[in-house]
Amino acid sequence: MKLERKKTSLYLLALHLALVFETITCQRPDVIASGQTLSGNHTLSSKDGTFELGFFTPGKSRNYYIGIWYKNFVDKTVVWVANRNHPVTNPYDSELKLFPDGNLALLNESKIRIWSSNSTARKDNATLAILLNNGNLLIRDDQDISDIIWQSFDYPTDTWLPGGKIGYNKRKKEKIYLTSWRNAEDPAPSVFSLEVETNETSLVLVYNKTKQYFTTGSWTGRYFVSVPEIQSNPYVLNFGYISDVNESKFTYDLIPKTLTRFMIDVTGQFRQFAWRENYPEHRWGGNWLRPEQCEVPRFCGAFSTCNQLKAPSCNCLQGYEPKLAESWALGDYTDGCTRISPLHCSDVGEVEDTFFFSEGNAIFNPGYRGFTFFRRKE
Ligand SMILES: *[C@@H]1O[C@H](CO)[C@@H](O)[C@H](O)[C@H]1NC(C)=O
Ligand SMILES: *[C@@H]1O[C@H](CO)[C@@H](O)[C@H](O)[C@H]1NC(C)=O
Ligand SMILES: *[C@@H]1O[C@H](CO)[C@@H](O)[C@H](O)[C@H]1NC(C)=O
Ligand SMILES: *[C@@H]1O[C@H](CO)[C@@H](O)[C@H](O)[C@H]1NC(C)=O
Ligand SMILES: *[C@@H]1O[C@H](CO)[C@@H](O)[C@H](O)[C@H]1NC(C)=O
Ligand SMILES: *[C@@H]1O[C@H](CO)[C@@H](O)[C@H](O)[C@H]1NC(C)=O
Ligand SMILES: *[C@@H]1O[C@H](CO)[C@@H](O)[C@H](O)[C@H]1NC(C)=O
């Protein structure tokens, strides 16, 4: 009898503890537990409060994306985007769900999976998704912290965070590389990417997956020949190249009391931004960038000039106007310009086509040297 009661109370105690534990795991602000969802304006926060994950909408866009950003910065700085190509329009009816099998998926308003991590755990209901202090989103076993089945650092967007990597996944035979956003309001991948050169000795900027337009020069084991600043700079620690059976990669760490990030901007440039704890505001400072704006191929698109001493750097030739005014206004000039009025192409009649010559110190976009252009006389 007594024993029975003891057993019961022990059982109740265990149940109570289990419930308490359950609530605690549910309420952890940095975790999505197995079977749980994140929706609407709910977010995850990394334990130390540096990073936040949730739905965001870039600028005036009406599209929503799942992203990770710095929580405390004045301007929202997004460092990772899940559904780059597949936005949703209503975050309250959409959900990011960690399925019991270990797959993290974004379901749109019709509950269709529009993005998914494609990860699978060995057993059901035994994973969690956790946003780490370094901005990495992990899906791992809920008990064994070393059993990682997926991580956002393997699929970077346009930003290379400390602890993250650029390199090559030997198992999947896939590059781990960055691609810039299309424009300030569209995180879809553009034509500019930052990757490790095929011989794995340098970092290069590449246009449309094929044309290399910038290189750091070879990695000597201590620094890059053409840009030693990448390694020897006051925000970067342990910069190095690592190769093992699974991957080869360039990585670096953070110096305490600072924040930094490398990224490929919508301008097609490789940039480093930094912040120090004693800065008055949570605002980024630009530390470094390469190459010059007008050395980025076709940054200004057809029938335009590039002058990096002016803002904006791109201008349509006389008689031309932006082909896509909307993208142009957002800083995506790659679609170039188009004639305001069509060519007449004839000597007959009142109207003739006329040449204009571009003057001044405009630096022509290297991709578009040597063109001729016409415009109808008014
Ligand atoms: C989140 O949304 C709810 C309901 O729409 C609203 O009441 C709440 O203020 C919002 N919270 C934040 C932090 O915006
Ligand atoms: C959800 O995604 C599917 C597949 O892309 C699409 O057909 C459907 O229209 C989307 N639903 C909404 C409400 O956008
Ligand atoms: C998941 O798989 C789908 C279909 O194969 C693919 O389109 C998608 O890119 C994959 N997602 C990731 C994050 O790799
Ligand atoms: C996982 O959890 C779901 C929902 O709680 C439950 O239906 C399912 O049986 C569980 N699976 C295992 C293998 O425990
Ligand atoms: C890569 O290595 C191959 C063979 O060693 C060499 O022929 C090629 O020029 C190298 N490419 C670059 C970009 O250095
Ligand atoms: C990119 O390259 C592909 C072929 O590799 C070509 O069809 C496409 O037109 C190129 N796009 C641009 C913007 O240059
Ligand atoms: C390579 O990957 C396997 C499987 O994920 C893992 O068990 C192993 O520890 C990895 N090796 C290294 C050197 O990281």
CSV table of C-alpha atoms and ligand atoms in Angstrom, one decimal:
chain,number,residue,atom,x,y,z
A,1,MET,CA,0.0,0.0,0.0
A,2,LYS,CA,2.7,2.4,1.2
A,3,LEU,CA,5.0,1.4,-1.6
A,4,GLU,CA,2.2,1.8,-4.1
A,5,ARG,CA,1.6,5.4,-2.9
A,6,LYS,CA,5.3,6.2,-3.0
A,7,LYS,CA,5.3,4.9,-6.6
A,8,THR,CA,2.4,7.0,-7.5
A,9,SER,CA,3.9,10.2,-6.0
A,10,LEU,CA,7.2,9.4,-7.7
A,11,TYR,CA,5.3,9.0,-10.9
A,12,LEU,CA,3.5,12.3,-10.3
A,13,LEU,CA,6.7,14.0,-9.5
A,14,ALA,CA,8.3,12.6,-12.7
A,15,LEU,CA,5.2,13.7,-14.7
A,16,HIS,CA,5.4,17.2,-13.1
A,17,LEU,CA,9.1,17.5,-13.9
A,18,ALA,CA,8.5,16.3,-17.5
A,19,LEU,CA,5.8,18.9,-17.9
A,20,VAL,CA,8.0,21.7,-16.4
A,21,PHE,CA,10.8,20.5,-18.7
A,22,GLU,CA,8.4,20.5,-21.7
A,23,THR,CA,7.3,24.1,-21.0
A,24,ILE,CA,10.9,25.2,-20.6
A,25,THR,CA,11.9,23.7,-23.9
A,26,CYS,CA,8.8,25.2,-25.5
A,27,GLN,CA,9.6,28.6,-24.2
A,28,ARG,CA,13.3,28.7,-25.1
A,29,PRO,CA,13.5,31.8,-27.3
A,30,ASP,CA,16.2,30.4,-29.5
A,31,VAL,CA,14.6,27.0,-30.3
A,32,ILE,CA,11.8,25.6,-32.5
A,33,ALA,CA,11.1,22.2,-31.0
A,34,SER,CA,10.1,19.1,-33.0
A,35,GLY,CA,6.5,19.5,-34.4
A,36,GLN,CA,6.4,23.3,-33.5
A,37,THR,CA,5.9,26.2,-35.8
A,38,LEU,CA,6.9,29.9,-36.1
A,39,SER,CA,4.5,32.2,-37.7
A,40,GLY,CA,3.3,35.9,-38.0
A,41,ASN,CA,5.4,38.3,-36.0
A,42,HIS,CA,6.9,35.6,-33.7
A,43,THR,CA,10.7,35.3,-33.8
A,44,LEU,CA,13.6,33.3,-32.4
A,45,SER,CA,16.4,35.1,-30.7
A,46,SER,CA,19.9,33.8,-30.2
A,47,LYS,CA,20.7,33.3,-26.5
A,48,ASP,CA,22.9,36.4,-26.3
A,49,GLY,CA,20.4,38.5,-28.2
A,50,THR,CA,22.7,39.2,-31.2
A,51,PHE,CA,20.6,37.6,-33.9
A,52,GLU,CA,16.9,37.2,-34.6
A,53,LEU,CA,15.0,34.9,-37.0
A,54,GLY,CA,11.6,35.3,-38.4
A,55,PHE,CA,9.5,36.7,-41.2
A,56,PHE,CA,10.7,40.0,-42.6
A,57,THR,CA,9.8,42.2,-45.5
A,58,PRO,CA,12.6,44.1,-47.3
A,59,GLY,CA,11.9,47.8,-47.7
A,60,LYS,CA,8.6,48.6,-49.3
A,61,SER,CA,8.2,45.1,-50.7
A,62,ARG,CA,5.0,43.3,-50.0
A,63,ASN,CA,6.8,40.0,-50.0
A,64,TYR,CA,7.8,38.2,-46.8
A,65,TYR,CA,10.8,36.0,-46.3
A,66,ILE,CA,12.2,33.9,-43.5
A,67,GLY,CA,15.5,35.5,-42.5
A,68,ILE,CA,18.1,36.0,-39.9
A,69,TRP,CA,19.2,39.5,-38.9
A,70,TYR,CA,21.1,41.4,-36.3
A,71,LYS,CA,18.6,42.2,-33.6
A,72,ASN,CA,19.9,45.5,-32.2
A,73,PHE,CA,21.0,47.4,-35.3
A,74,VAL,CA,19.4,50.6,-36.3
A,75,ASP,CA,18.9,49.4,-39.9
A,76,LYS,CA,17.7,45.9,-40.3
A,77,THR,CA,20.7,43.9,-41.6
A,78,VAL,CA,19.6,40.6,-42.9
A,79,VAL,CA,22.4,38.0,-43.1
A,80,TRP,CA,20.5,34.9,-44.3
A,81,VAL,CA,17.3,34.2,-46.2
A,82,ALA,CA,15.6,30.8,-46.5
A,83,ASN,CA,13.0,31.3,-49.3
A,84,ARG,CA,15.0,33.7,-51.6
A,85,ASN,CA,13.0,32.7,-54.7
A,86,HIS,CA,9.7,32.0,-53.1
A,87,PRO,CA,8.2,34.8,-51.0
A,88,VAL,CA,4.9,34.6,-49.1
A,89,THR,CA,2.5,37.5,-48.8
A,90,ASN,CA,0.9,36.8,-45.5
A,91,PRO,CA,3.2,35.7,-42.6
A,92,TYR,CA,0.3,35.0,-40.3
A,93,ASP,CA,-1.1,32.3,-42.6
A,94,SER,CA,2.3,30.9,-43.4
A,95,GLU,CA,4.5,28.9,-41.0
A,96,LEU,CA,8.0,27.7,-40.5
A,97,LYS,CA,7.6,24.2,-39.1
A,98,LEU,CA,10.1,21.7,-37.8
A,99,PHE,CA,8.5,18.4,-38.8
A,100,PRO,CA,8.9,15.3,-36.6
A,101,ASP,CA,11.3,13.7,-39.2
A,102,GLY,CA,13.8,16.6,-38.8
A,103,ASN,CA,12.8,18.6,-41.9
A,104,LEU,CA,12.4,22.3,-41.4
A,105,ALA,CA,9.9,23.7,-44.0
A,106,LEU,CA,8.2,26.9,-44.8
A,107,LEU,CA,4.5,26.4,-45.7
A,108,ASN,CA,2.8,29.1,-47.6
A,109,GLU,CA,-0.8,30.3,-47.1
A,110,SER,CA,-2.2,27.2,-48.8
A,111,LYS,CA,0.1,25.0,-46.6
A,112,ILE,CA,2.2,24.1,-49.5
A,113,ARG,CA,5.9,23.6,-48.8
A,114,ILE,CA,7.7,26.3,-50.7
A,115,TRP,CA,11.1,25.9,-49.0
A,116,SER,CA,12.6,23.1,-47.0
A,117,SER,CA,15.9,22.1,-45.4
A,118,ASN,CA,15.5,18.6,-46.8
A,119,SER,CA,17.1,17.2,-43.6
A,120,THR,CA,16.1,13.9,-42.0
A,121,ALA,CA,16.8,12.7,-38.6
A,122,ARG,CA,17.5,9.1,-37.7
A,123,LYS,CA,14.5,9.0,-35.3
A,124,ASP,CA,11.3,10.9,-35.1
A,125,ASN,CA,10.5,13.7,-32.6
A,126,ALA,CA,14.1,13.9,-31.5
A,127,THR,CA,15.4,17.1,-33.2
A,128,LEU,CA,15.3,20.8,-32.5
A,129,ALA,CA,16.1,23.9,-34.6
A,130,ILE,CA,18.3,26.4,-32.7
A,131,LEU,CA,19.5,29.9,-33.6
A,132,LEU,CA,23.1,30.1,-32.2
A,133,ASN,CA,24.9,33.3,-31.0
A,134,ASN,CA,27.0,33.3,-34.2
A,135,GLY,CA,23.9,33.5,-36.4
A,136,ASN,CA,24.0,29.9,-37.5
A,137,LEU,CA,20.6,28.1,-37.6
A,138,LEU,CA,21.2,24.4,-36.6
A,139,ILE,CA,18.9,21.4,-36.8
A,140,ARG,CA,20.3,18.9,-34.4
A,141,ASP,CA,19.5,16.0,-32.1
A,142,ASP,CA,17.7,17.4,-29.1
A,143,GLN,CA,20.0,15.6,-26.7
A,144,ASP,CA,23.3,15.2,-28.5
A,145,ILE,CA,24.6,18.6,-29.4
A,146,SER,CA,27.2,17.2,-31.8
A,147,ASP,CA,24.7,15.4,-33.9
A,148,ILE,CA,24.0,18.2,-36.4
A,149,ILE,CA,21.8,17.3,-39.4
A,150,TRP,CA,21.6,20.6,-41.1
A,151,GLN,CA,23.0,24.2,-40.7
A,152,SER,CA,22.3,27.5,-42.4
A,153,PHE,CA,26.1,28.1,-42.6
A,154,ASP,CA,26.3,25.4,-45.3
A,155,TYR,CA,23.8,27.4,-47.4
A,156,PRO,CA,24.8,31.1,-47.0
A,157,THR,CA,23.0,33.8,-48.8
A,158,ASP,CA,25.0,37.0,-49.4
A,159,THR,CA,26.8,37.2,-46.1
A,160,TRP,CA,29.8,35.4,-44.7
A,161,LEU,CA,29.7,35.6,-40.9
A,162,PRO,CA,32.5,34.8,-38.4
A,163,GLY,CA,32.4,31.1,-37.9
A,164,GLY,CA,30.8,30.6,-41.3
A,165,LYS,CA,32.5,29.5,-44.5
A,166,ILE,CA,33.1,29.8,-48.2
A,167,GLY,CA,34.4,26.7,-49.9
A,168,TYR,CA,33.5,23.3,-51.2
A,169,ASN,CA,31.4,20.5,-49.9
A,170,LYS,CA,33.3,17.3,-50.9
A,171,ARG,CA,30.4,14.9,-50.1
A,172,LYS,CA,27.8,16.8,-52.1
A,173,LYS,CA,30.4,18.0,-54.7
A,174,GLU,CA,28.9,21.5,-54.3
A,175,LYS,CA,30.4,24.9,-53.9
A,176,ILE,CA,29.5,26.8,-50.7
A,177,TYR,CA,29.3,30.4,-52.0
A,178,LEU,CA,27.6,33.7,-51.8
A,179,THR,CA,25.3,35.4,-54.3
A,180,SER,CA,24.1,39.0,-53.9
A,181,TRP,CA,20.5,40.1,-53.7
A,182,ARG,CA,18.9,41.3,-56.9
A,183,ASN,CA,18.2,44.7,-55.3
A,184,ALA,CA,17.5,46.2,-52.0
A,185,GLU,CA,14.0,44.7,-51.9
A,186,ASP,CA,14.5,41.4,-53.6
A,187,PRO,CA,16.8,38.7,-52.0
A,188,ALA,CA,16.6,36.4,-55.0
A,189,PRO,CA,20.0,35.5,-56.3
A,190,SER,CA,21.6,37.9,-58.8
A,191,VAL,CA,24.3,37.4,-61.4
A,192,PHE,CA,27.1,38.3,-58.9
A,193,SER,CA,28.7,35.6,-56.7
A,194,LEU,CA,31.7,35.2,-54.4
A,195,GLU,CA,33.3,31.8,-54.4
A,196,VAL,CA,36.5,29.8,-54.0
A,197,GLU,CA,38.3,29.5,-57.2
A,198,THR,CA,38.4,26.0,-58.7
A,199,ASN,CA,42.0,25.4,-57.7
A,200,GLU,CA,41.0,26.4,-54.1
A,201,THR,CA,43.7,29.0,-53.7
A,202,SER,CA,41.8,32.2,-53.9
A,203,LEU,CA,38.5,33.9,-53.4
A,204,VAL,CA,37.0,35.3,-56.6
A,205,LEU,CA,34.0,37.3,-57.7
A,206,VAL,CA,32.2,35.8,-60.6
A,207,TYR,CA,29.6,37.2,-63.1
A,208,ASN,CA,26.8,34.9,-64.2
A,209,LYS,CA,28.7,31.8,-62.9
A,210,THR,CA,31.4,32.0,-65.5
A,211,LYS,CA,33.2,35.3,-65.9
A,212,GLN,CA,35.7,36.1,-63.1
A,213,TYR,CA,36.0,39.8,-62.4
A,214,PHE,CA,38.0,40.0,-59.2
A,215,THR,CA,40.5,37.8,-57.4
A,216,THR,CA,42.1,38.0,-54.0
A,217,GLY,CA,45.2,36.4,-55.5
A,218,SER,CA,46.6,33.1,-54.0
A,219,TRP,CA,46.3,32.2,-50.4
A,220,THR,CA,49.9,31.8,-49.1
A,221,GLY,CA,48.8,30.0,-46.0
A,222,ARG,CA,48.9,33.4,-44.1
A,223,TYR,CA,47.4,36.0,-46.4
A,224,PHE,CA,46.0,36.6,-49.9
A,225,VAL,CA,48.6,38.0,-52.2
A,226,SER,CA,46.6,40.8,-53.7
A,227,VAL,CA,44.5,41.7,-50.6
A,228,PRO,CA,46.4,41.0,-47.3
A,229,GLU,CA,43.9,43.3,-45.6
A,230,ILE,CA,41.3,40.5,-45.5
A,231,GLN,CA,43.4,38.6,-43.0
A,232,SER,CA,45.3,41.4,-41.3
A,233,ASN,CA,42.5,43.6,-40.2
A,234,PRO,CA,41.4,44.7,-36.7
A,235,TYR,CA,38.1,42.7,-36.7
A,236,VAL,CA,39.2,39.3,-37.9
A,237,LEU,CA,40.8,36.5,-36.0
A,238,ASN,CA,42.1,33.0,-37.0
A,239,PHE,CA,41.5,33.6,-40.7
A,240,GLY,CA,42.5,30.4,-42.5
A,241,TYR,CA,41.9,27.6,-45.0
A,242,ILE,CA,40.8,24.2,-43.7
A,243,SER,CA,40.4,21.0,-45.7
A,244,ASP,CA,39.2,17.7,-44.3
A,245,VAL,CA,37.3,14.7,-45.8
A,246,ASN,CA,34.0,16.5,-45.8
A,247,GLU,CA,34.8,20.0,-47.0
A,248,SER,CA,37.4,22.6,-47.8
A,249,LYS,CA,36.8,26.1,-46.7
A,250,PHE,CA,38.0,29.6,-45.7
A,251,THR,CA,36.9,30.6,-42.3
A,252,TYR,CA,37.5,33.2,-39.7
A,253,ASP,CA,36.5,34.1,-36.1
A,254,LEU,CA,35.3,37.2,-34.4
A,255,ILE,CA,37.4,39.5,-32.1
A,256,PRO,CA,35.5,40.0,-28.8
A,257,LYS,CA,33.6,43.2,-28.4
A,258,THR,CA,33.4,43.7,-32.1
A,259,LEU,CA,31.1,42.5,-34.9
A,260,THR,CA,32.0,42.0,-38.5
A,261,ARG,CA,30.7,40.5,-41.7
A,262,PHE,CA,31.9,40.0,-45.2
A,263,MET,CA,29.3,40.1,-47.9
A,264,ILE,CA,28.7,40.5,-51.6
A,265,ASP,CA,26.6,43.5,-52.1
A,266,VAL,CA,23.9,44.3,-54.7
A,267,THR,CA,26.6,46.4,-56.3
A,268,GLY,CA,28.5,43.2,-57.1
A,269,GLN,CA,31.3,44.2,-54.7
A,270,PHE,CA,33.0,42.2,-51.9
A,271,ARG,CA,32.6,44.3,-48.7
A,272,GLN,CA,33.5,44.1,-45.1
A,273,PHE,CA,31.5,45.9,-42.5
A,274,ALA,CA,32.4,46.3,-38.8
A,275,TRP,CA,31.1,47.5,-35.5
A,276,ARG,CA,32.7,48.0,-32.1
A,277,GLU,CA,31.2,47.9,-28.7
A,278,ASN,CA,32.2,51.5,-28.0
A,279,TYR,CA,30.5,52.9,-31.1
A,280,PRO,CA,27.7,55.3,-30.0
A,281,GLU,CA,25.1,53.5,-32.1
A,282,HIS,CA,24.4,50.1,-33.5
A,283,ARG,CA,25.3,51.2,-37.0
A,284,TRP,CA,27.8,49.5,-39.4
A,285,GLY,CA,30.9,51.1,-40.7
A,286,GLY,CA,32.3,50.0,-44.0
A,287,ASN,CA,35.8,48.7,-43.5
A,288,TRP,CA,36.9,47.5,-46.9
A,289,LEU,CA,35.6,46.9,-50.4
A,290,ARG,CA,36.8,45.5,-53.8
A,291,PRO,CA,36.7,46.1,-56.7
A,292,GLU,CA,35.8,49.7,-57.8
A,293,GLN,CA,32.2,50.0,-58.8
A,294,CYS,CA,32.9,50.5,-62.5
A,295,GLU,CA,35.0,47.3,-62.6
A,296,VAL,CA,31.9,45.2,-61.9
A,297,PRO,CA,30.9,43.8,-65.3
A,298,ARG,CA,27.6,45.1,-66.6
A,299,PHE,CA,26.7,46.6,-63.3
A,300,CYS,CA,25.2,49.5,-65.3
A,301,GLY,CA,23.7,47.3,-68.1
A,302,ALA,CA,23.4,48.2,-71.7
A,303,PHE,CA,23.4,51.8,-73.1
A,304,SER,CA,24.5,53.4,-69.9
A,305,THR,CA,27.6,54.9,-68.4
A,306,CYS,CA,29.3,54.2,-65.1
A,307,ASN,CA,30.9,56.9,-63.1
A,308,GLN,CA,31.8,55.8,-59.6
A,309,LEU,CA,32.5,59.4,-58.5
A,310,LYS,CA,28.8,60.1,-58.7
A,311,ALA,CA,25.8,58.7,-57.0
A,312,PRO,CA,24.1,56.9,-58.5
A,313,SER,CA,27.0,55.5,-60.5
A,314,CYS,CA,24.9,54.5,-63.5
A,315,ASN,CA,23.3,56.9,-65.9
A,316,CYS,CA,21.5,56.2,-69.2
A,317,LEU,CA,23.1,57.6,-72.3
A,318,GLN,CA,21.5,60.7,-73.8
A,319,GLY,CA,18.2,59.7,-75.5
A,320,TYR,CA,17.9,56.6,-73.4
A,321,GLU,CA,15.9,55.7,-70.3
A,322,PRO,CA,16.0,52.9,-67.7
A,323,LYS,CA,14.5,49.7,-69.2
A,324,LEU,CA,13.0,48.8,-65.8
A,325,ALA,CA,12.4,52.0,-63.9
A,326,GLU,CA,11.4,50.1,-60.8
A,327,SER,CA,14.6,48.1,-60.5
A,328,TRP,CA,16.7,51.1,-61.5
A,329,ALA,CA,15.3,53.1,-58.6
A,330,LEU,CA,16.1,50.2,-56.2
A,331,GLY,CA,19.8,50.1,-57.3
A,332,ASP,CA,19.6,47.2,-59.8
A,333,TYR,CA,21.0,48.7,-63.0
A,334,THR,CA,21.8,45.4,-64.7
A,335,ASP,CA,18.8,45.6,-67.1
A,336,GLY,CA,20.3,48.8,-68.6
A,337,CYS,CA,18.6,51.4,-70.7
A,338,THR,CA,16.5,51.5,-73.7
A,339,ARG,CA,15.8,54.2,-76.4
A,340,ILE,CA,13.2,56.8,-75.5
A,341,SER,CA,12.0,57.0,-79.1
A,342,PRO,CA,12.5,54.3,-81.7
A,343,LEU,CA,15.1,54.5,-84.5
A,344,HIS,CA,13.8,55.9,-87.7
A,345,CYS,CA,16.5,54.2,-89.9
A,346,SER,CA,15.8,56.2,-93.0
A,347,ASP,CA,16.8,59.3,-94.9
A,348,VAL,CA,13.3,59.9,-96.2
A,349,GLY,CA,11.0,62.3,-94.6
A,350,GLU,CA,11.4,65.0,-92.0
A,351,VAL,CA,13.0,63.0,-89.2
A,352,GLU,CA,16.5,61.8,-89.1
A,353,ASP,CA,18.5,59.7,-86.7
A,354,THR,CA,21.3,61.6,-85.0
A,355,PHE,CA,24.5,60.6,-83.2
A,356,PHE,CA,25.2,61.9,-79.8
A,357,PHE,CA,28.7,61.7,-78.3
A,358,SER,CA,29.1,61.2,-74.7
A,359,GLU,CA,31.4,63.8,-73.0
A,360,GLY,CA,33.0,64.3,-69.7
A,361,ASN,CA,34.7,61.9,-67.4
A,362,ALA,CA,32.3,59.1,-67.5
A,363,ILE,CA,34.1,55.8,-67.2
A,364,PHE,CA,32.5,53.3,-69.6
A,365,ASN,CA,31.4,50.0,-68.2
A,366,PRO,CA,34.1,47.5,-69.4
A,367,GLY,CA,31.4,45.1,-70.7
A,368,TYR,CA,30.1,47.8,-73.1
A,369,ARG,CA,33.0,49.4,-74.7
A,370,GLY,CA,32.8,50.5,-78.3
A,371,PHE,CA,29.1,50.8,-79.0
A,372,THR,CA,27.4,53.3,-81.2
A,373,PHE,CA,24.1,54.8,-80.5
A,374,PHE,CA,21.4,56.8,-82.2
A,375,ARG,CA,18.4,58.8,-81.4
A,376,ARG,CA,15.7,60.3,-83.6
A,377,LYS,CA,15.8,64.1,-84.1
A,378,GLU,CA,12.9,65.9,-82.5
B,1,LIG,C1,2.3,40.8,-33.0
B,1,LIG,O1,1.0,40.7,-33.5
B,1,LIG,C2,0.0,40.8,-32.6
B,1,LIG,C3,-1.3,40.4,-33.2
B,1,LIG,O2,-1.5,40.9,-34.5
B,1,LIG,C4,0.0,42.1,-32.0
B,1,LIG,O3,-1.0,42.3,-31.0
B,1,LIG,C5,1.4,42.4,-31.3
B,1,LIG,O4,1.5,43.7,-30.9
B,1,LIG,C6,2.5,42.1,-32.3
B,1,LIG,N1,3.8,42.2,-31.7
B,1,LIG,C7,4.8,42.9,-32.1
B,1,LIG,C8,6.1,42.8,-31.4
B,1,LIG,O5,4.7,43.5,-33.2
B,2,LIG,C1,1.5,28.2,-52.3
B,2,LIG,O1,2.5,27.6,-53.2
B,2,LIG,C2,2.0,26.9,-54.2
B,2,LIG,C3,3.1,26.2,-55.0
B,2,LIG,O2,4.1,27.2,-55.3
B,2,LIG,C4,1.2,27.8,-55.2
B,2,LIG,O3,0.6,27.1,-56.2
B,2,LIG,C5,0.0,28.5,-54.4
B,2,LIG,O4,-0.6,29.4,-55.2
B,2,LIG,C6,0.6,29.2,-53.1
B,2,LIG,N1,-0.4,29.7,-52.3
B,2,LIG,C7,-0.6,31.1,-52.2
B,2,LIG,C8,-1.8,31.5,-51.3
B,2,LIG,O5,0.2,31.9,-52.6
B,3,LIG,C1,15.3,20.8,-51.1
B,3,LIG,O1,14.9,19.9,-52.2
B,3,LIG,C2,14.3,20.6,-53.3
B,3,LIG,C3,13.8,19.6,-54.3
B,3,LIG,O2,14.9,18.7,-54.6
B,3,LIG,C4,15.2,21.7,-53.8
B,3,LIG,O3,14.6,22.4,-54.9
B,3,LIG,C5,15.6,22.6,-52.7
B,3,LIG,O4,16.6,23.6,-53.2
B,3,LIG,C6,16.2,21.9,-51.6
B,3,LIG,N1,16.4,22.8,-50.5
B,3,LIG,C7,17.6,23.1,-50.0
B,3,LIG,C8,17.7,24.0,-48.8
B,3,LIG,O5,18.7,22.6,-50.4
B,4,LIG,C1,6.0,12.0,-32.7
B,4,LIG,O1,5.0,13.0,-32.2
B,4,LIG,C2,3.8,12.9,-32.9
B,4,LIG,C3,2.9,14.1,-32.4
B,4,LIG,O2,3.1,14.2,-31.0
B,4,LIG,C4,3.1,11.5,-32.6
B,4,LIG,O3,1.9,11.4,-33.3
B,4,LIG,C5,4.1,10.5,-33.1
B,4,LIG,O4,3.6,9.2,-32.8
B,4,LIG,C6,5.5,10.6,-32.5
B,4,LIG,N1,6.4,9.7,-33.1
B,4,LIG,C7,7.2,8.9,-32.4
B,4,LIG,C8,8.0,7.9,-33.2
B,4,LIG,O5,7.3,9.0,-31.2
B,5,LIG,C1,44.3,25.6,-61.9
B,5,LIG,O1,45.2,24.5,-62.0
B,5,LIG,C2,45.4,24.0,-63.3
B,5,LIG,C3,46.3,22.8,-63.2
B,5,LIG,O2,47.2,22.9,-62.1
B,5,LIG,C4,46.1,25.1,-64.1
B,5,LIG,O3,46.3,24.7,-65.4
B,5,LIG,C5,45.2,26.4,-64.1
B,5,LIG,O4,45.8,27.4,-64.8
B,5,LIG,C6,44.8,26.8,-62.7
B,5,LIG,N1,43.8,27.8,-62.8
B,5,LIG,C7,44.0,29.0,-62.1
B,5,LIG,C8,42.9,30.0,-62.3
B,5,LIG,O5,44.9,29.3,-61.4
B,6,LIG,C1,24.2,33.9,-68.2
B,6,LIG,O1,24.7,32.8,-68.9
B,6,LIG,C2,23.8,32.0,-69.6
B,6,LIG,C3,24.5,30.9,-70.2
B,6,LIG,O2,25.5,30.3,-69.4
B,6,LIG,C4,23.2,32.9,-70.6
B,6,LIG,O3,22.2,32.1,-71.3
B,6,LIG,C5,22.5,34.1,-70.0
B,6,LIG,O4,22.0,35.0,-71.0
B,6,LIG,C6,23.5,34.9,-69.2
B,6,LIG,N1,22.9,35.9,-68.5
B,6,LIG,C7,23.3,37.2,-68.4
B,6,LIG,C8,22.5,38.2,-67.6
B,6,LIG,O5,24.4,37.5,-68.9
B,7,LIG,C1,32.6,14.2,-41.8
B,7,LIG,O1,31.3,14.0,-41.8
B,7,LIG,C2,30.9,12.8,-41.1
B,7,LIG,C3,29.4,12.6,-41.3
B,7,LIG,O2,28.7,13.8,-41.2
B,7,LIG,C4,31.2,13.0,-39.6
B,7,LIG,O3,30.8,11.9,-38.8
B,7,LIG,C5,32.7,13.3,-39.5
B,7,LIG,O4,33.0,13.6,-38.1
B,7,LIG,C6,33.1,14.5,-40.4
B,7,LIG,N1,34.6,14.6,-40.3
B,7,LIG,C7,35.2,15.7,-40.0
B,7,LIG,C8,36.7,15.7,-40.1
B,7,LIG,O5,34.6,16.7,-39.8
